[in-house]
Short mmCIF file of N, CA and C in Angstrom, two decimals:
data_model
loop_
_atom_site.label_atom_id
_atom_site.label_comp_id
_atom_site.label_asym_id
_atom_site.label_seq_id
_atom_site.Cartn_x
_atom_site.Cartn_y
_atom_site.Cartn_z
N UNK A 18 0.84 -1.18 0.00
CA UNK A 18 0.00 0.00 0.00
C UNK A 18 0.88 1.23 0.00
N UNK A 19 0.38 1.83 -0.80
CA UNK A 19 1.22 3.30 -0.82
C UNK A 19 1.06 4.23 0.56
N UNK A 20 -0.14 3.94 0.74
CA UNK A 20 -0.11 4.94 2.53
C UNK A 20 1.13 4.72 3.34
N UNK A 21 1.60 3.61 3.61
CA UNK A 21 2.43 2.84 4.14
C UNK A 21 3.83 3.36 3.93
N UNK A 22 4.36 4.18 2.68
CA UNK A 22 5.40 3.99 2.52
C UNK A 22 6.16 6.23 3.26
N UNK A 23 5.38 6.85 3.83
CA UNK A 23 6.36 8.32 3.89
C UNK A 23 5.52 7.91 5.34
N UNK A 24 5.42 6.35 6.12
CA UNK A 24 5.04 6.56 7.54
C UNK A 24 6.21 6.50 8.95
N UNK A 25 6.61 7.04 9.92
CA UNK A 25 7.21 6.34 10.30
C UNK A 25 7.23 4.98 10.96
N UNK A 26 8.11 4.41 11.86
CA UNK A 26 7.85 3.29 12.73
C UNK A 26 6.54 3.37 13.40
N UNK A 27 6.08 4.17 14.04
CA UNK A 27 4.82 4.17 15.27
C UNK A 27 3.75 4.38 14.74
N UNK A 28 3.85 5.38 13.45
CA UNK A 28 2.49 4.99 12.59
C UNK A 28 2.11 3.93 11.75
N UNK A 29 3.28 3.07 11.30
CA UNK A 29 3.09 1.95 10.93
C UNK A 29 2.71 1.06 11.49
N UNK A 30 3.11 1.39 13.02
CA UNK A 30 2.37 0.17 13.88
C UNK A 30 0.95 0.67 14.27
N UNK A 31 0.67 2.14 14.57
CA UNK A 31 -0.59 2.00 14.60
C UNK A 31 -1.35 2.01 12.97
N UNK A 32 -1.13 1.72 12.26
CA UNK A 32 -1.97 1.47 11.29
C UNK A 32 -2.10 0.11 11.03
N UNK A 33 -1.13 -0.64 12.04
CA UNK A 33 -1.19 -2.19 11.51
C UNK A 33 -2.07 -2.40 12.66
N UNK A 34 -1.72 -1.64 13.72
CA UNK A 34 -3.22 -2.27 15.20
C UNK A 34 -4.61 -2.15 14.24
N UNK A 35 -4.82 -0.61 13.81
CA UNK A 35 -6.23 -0.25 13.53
C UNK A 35 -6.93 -1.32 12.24
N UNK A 36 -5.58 -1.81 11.55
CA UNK A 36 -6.32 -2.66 10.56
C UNK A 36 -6.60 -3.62 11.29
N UNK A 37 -6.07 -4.56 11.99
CA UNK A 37 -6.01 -5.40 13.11
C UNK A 37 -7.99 -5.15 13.68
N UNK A 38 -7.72 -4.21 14.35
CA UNK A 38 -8.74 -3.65 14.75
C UNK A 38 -10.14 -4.19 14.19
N UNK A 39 -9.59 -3.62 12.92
CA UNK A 39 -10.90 -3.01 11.82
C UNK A 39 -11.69 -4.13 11.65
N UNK A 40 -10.42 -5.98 11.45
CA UNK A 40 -10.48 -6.77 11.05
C UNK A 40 -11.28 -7.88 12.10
N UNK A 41 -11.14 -7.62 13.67
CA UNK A 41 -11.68 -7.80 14.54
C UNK A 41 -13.24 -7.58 14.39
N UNK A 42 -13.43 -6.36 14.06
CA UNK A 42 -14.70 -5.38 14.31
C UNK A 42 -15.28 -6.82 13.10
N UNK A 43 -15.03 -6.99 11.92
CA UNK A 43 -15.35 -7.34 10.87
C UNK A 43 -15.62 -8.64 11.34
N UNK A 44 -15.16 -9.36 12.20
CA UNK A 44 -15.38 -11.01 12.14
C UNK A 44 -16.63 -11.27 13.67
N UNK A 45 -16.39 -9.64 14.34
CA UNK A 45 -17.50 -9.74 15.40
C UNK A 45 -19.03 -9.56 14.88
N UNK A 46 -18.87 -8.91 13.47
CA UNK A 46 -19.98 -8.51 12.77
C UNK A 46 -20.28 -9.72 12.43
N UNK A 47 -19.68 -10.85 11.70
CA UNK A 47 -20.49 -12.20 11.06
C UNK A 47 -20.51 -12.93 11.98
N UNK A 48 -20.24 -12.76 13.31
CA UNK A 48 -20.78 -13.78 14.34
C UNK A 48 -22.07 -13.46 14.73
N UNK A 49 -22.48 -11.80 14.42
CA UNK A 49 -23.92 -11.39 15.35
C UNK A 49 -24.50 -12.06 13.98
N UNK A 50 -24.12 -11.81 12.63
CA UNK A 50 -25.20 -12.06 11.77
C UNK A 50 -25.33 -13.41 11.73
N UNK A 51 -24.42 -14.31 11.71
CA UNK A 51 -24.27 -15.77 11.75
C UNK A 51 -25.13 -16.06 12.91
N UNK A 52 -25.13 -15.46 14.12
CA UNK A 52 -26.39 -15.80 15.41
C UNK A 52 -27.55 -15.36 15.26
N UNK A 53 -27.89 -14.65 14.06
CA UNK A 53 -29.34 -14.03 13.70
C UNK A 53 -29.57 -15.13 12.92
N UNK A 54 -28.60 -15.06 11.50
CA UNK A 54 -29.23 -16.42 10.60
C UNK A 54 -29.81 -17.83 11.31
N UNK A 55 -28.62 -18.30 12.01
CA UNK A 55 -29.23 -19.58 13.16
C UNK A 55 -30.08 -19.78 13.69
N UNK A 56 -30.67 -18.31 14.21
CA UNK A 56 -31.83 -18.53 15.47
C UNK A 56 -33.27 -18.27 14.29
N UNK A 57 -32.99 -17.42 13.32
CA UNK A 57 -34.40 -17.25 12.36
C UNK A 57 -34.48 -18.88 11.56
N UNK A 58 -33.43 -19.42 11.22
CA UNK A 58 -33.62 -20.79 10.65
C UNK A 58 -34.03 -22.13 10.85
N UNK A 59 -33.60 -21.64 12.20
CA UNK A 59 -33.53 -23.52 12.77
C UNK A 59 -34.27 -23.36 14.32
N UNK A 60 -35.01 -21.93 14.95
CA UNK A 60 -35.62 -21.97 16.14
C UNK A 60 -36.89 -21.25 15.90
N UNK A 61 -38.07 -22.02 15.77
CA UNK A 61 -39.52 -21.95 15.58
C UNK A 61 -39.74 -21.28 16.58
N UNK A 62 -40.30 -21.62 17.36
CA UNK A 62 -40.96 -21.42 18.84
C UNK A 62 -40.36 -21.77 19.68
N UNK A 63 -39.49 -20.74 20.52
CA UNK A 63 -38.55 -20.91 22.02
C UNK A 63 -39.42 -21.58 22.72
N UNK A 64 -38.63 -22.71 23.40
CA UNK A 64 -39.52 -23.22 24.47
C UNK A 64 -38.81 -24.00 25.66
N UNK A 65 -38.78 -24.45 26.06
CA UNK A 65 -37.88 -24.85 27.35
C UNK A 65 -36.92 -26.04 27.05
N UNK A 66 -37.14 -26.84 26.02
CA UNK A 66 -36.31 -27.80 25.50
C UNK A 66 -35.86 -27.50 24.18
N UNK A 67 -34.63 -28.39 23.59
CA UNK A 67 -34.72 -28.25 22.36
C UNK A 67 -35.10 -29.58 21.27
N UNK A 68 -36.01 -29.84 20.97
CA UNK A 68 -35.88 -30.96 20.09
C UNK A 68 -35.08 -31.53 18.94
N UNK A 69 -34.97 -32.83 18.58
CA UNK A 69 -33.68 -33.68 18.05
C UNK A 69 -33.70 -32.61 17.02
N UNK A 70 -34.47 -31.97 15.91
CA UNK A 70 -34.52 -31.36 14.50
C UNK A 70 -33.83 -30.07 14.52
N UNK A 71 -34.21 -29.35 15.73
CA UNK A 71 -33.69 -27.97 16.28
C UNK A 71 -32.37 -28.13 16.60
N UNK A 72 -32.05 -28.91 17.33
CA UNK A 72 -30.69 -29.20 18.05
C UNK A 72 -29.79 -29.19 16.36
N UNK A 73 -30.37 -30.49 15.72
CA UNK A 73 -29.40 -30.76 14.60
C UNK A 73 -29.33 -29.73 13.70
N UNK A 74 -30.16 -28.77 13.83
CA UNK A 74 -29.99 -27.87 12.65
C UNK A 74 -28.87 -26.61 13.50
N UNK A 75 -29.04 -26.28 14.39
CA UNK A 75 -28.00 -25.30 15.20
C UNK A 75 -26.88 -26.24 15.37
N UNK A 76 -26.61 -27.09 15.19
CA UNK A 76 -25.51 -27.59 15.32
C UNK A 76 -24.92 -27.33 13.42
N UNK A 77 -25.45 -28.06 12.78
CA UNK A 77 -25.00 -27.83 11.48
C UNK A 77 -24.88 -26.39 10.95
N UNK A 78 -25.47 -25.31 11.64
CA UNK A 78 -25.03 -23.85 11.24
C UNK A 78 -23.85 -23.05 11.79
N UNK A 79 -23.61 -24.10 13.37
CA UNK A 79 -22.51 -23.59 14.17
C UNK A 79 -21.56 -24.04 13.17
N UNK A 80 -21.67 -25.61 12.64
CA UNK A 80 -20.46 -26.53 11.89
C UNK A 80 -20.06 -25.19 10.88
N UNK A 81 -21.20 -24.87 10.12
CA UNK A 81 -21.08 -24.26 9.24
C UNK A 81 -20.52 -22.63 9.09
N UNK A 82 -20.61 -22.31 10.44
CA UNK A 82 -20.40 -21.15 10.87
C UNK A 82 -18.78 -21.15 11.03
N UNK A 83 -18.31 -22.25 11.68
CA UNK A 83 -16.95 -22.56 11.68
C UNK A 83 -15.82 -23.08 10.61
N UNK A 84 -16.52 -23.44 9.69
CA UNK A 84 -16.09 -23.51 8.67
C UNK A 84 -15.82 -22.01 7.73
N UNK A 85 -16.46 -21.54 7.87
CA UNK A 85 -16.37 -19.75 7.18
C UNK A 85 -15.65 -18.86 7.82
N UNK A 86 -15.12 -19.00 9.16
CA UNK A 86 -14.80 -18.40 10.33
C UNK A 86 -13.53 -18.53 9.56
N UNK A 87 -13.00 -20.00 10.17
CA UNK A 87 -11.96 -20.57 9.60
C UNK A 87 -11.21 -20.26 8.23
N UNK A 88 -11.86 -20.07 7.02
CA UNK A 88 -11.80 -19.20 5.45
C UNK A 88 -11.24 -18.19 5.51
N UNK A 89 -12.13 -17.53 6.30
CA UNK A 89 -11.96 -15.95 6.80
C UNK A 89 -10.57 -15.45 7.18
N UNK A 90 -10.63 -16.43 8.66
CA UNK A 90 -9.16 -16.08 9.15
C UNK A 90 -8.03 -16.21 7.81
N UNK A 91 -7.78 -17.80 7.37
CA UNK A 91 -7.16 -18.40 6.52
C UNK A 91 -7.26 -17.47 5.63
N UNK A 92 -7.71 -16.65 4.94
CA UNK A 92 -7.82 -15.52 3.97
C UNK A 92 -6.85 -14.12 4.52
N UNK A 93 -7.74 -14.05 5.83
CA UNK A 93 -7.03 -12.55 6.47
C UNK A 93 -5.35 -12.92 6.59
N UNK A 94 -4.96 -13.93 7.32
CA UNK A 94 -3.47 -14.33 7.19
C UNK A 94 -2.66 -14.50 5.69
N UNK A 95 -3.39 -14.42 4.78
CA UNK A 95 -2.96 -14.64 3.50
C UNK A 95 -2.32 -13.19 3.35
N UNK A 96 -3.21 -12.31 3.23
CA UNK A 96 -3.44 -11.14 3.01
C UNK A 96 -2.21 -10.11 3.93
N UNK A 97 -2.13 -10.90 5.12
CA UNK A 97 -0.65 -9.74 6.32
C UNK A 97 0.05 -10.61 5.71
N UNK A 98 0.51 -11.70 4.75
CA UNK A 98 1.65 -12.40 4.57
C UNK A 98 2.36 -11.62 3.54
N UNK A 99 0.93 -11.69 2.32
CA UNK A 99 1.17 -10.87 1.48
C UNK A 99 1.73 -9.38 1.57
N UNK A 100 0.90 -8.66 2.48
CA UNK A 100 1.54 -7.24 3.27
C UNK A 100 2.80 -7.31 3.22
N UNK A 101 3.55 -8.12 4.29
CA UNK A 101 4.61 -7.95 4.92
C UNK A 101 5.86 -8.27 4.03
N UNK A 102 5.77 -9.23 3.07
CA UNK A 102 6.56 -9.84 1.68
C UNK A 102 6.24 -8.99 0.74
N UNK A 103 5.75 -7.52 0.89
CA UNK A 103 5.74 -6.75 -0.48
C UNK A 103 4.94 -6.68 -1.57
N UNK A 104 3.68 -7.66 -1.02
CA UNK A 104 2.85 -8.03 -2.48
C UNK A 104 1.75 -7.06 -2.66
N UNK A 105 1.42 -6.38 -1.74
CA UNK A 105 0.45 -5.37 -2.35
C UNK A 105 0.75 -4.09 -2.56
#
């Protein structure tokens, strides 16, 4: 990134926290939406138990939820590798 290059040391590090940051903010966001999708999909009517159909379906959105999580990260680490080796 060109921002990057007339910064000194301390702004480079705070620009690497705030992306850090930013990137945080970003993965807290698809957990609220990932806990909205779950609960509108797979929970009918709250009720004091959960039945076998309910259970299995919040389980397969958590699976699924962790699987994208996982992408995500695996993507974002691509991306500071790339940073730091000069590629963007």
């Amino acid at each position: 990134m060109s921002d990057f290059e007339n910064l000194t040391g301390n702004d480079k590090e705070l620009q690497e926290f705030l992306m850090i940051e930013k990137q945080k903010a970003q993965v807290n966001a698809q957990i609220h939406e990932f806990n909205e999708i779950c609960w509108e999909k797979c929970i009918g009517k709250p009720s004091t138990k959960l039945d076998h159909a309910t259970e299995t379906c919040l389980s397969n959105c958590v699976d699924r939820f962790i699987d994208t999580s996982l992408l995500i990260t695996q993507r974002f680490a691509q991306m500071l590798q790339k940073q730091s080796s000069g590629g963007m």
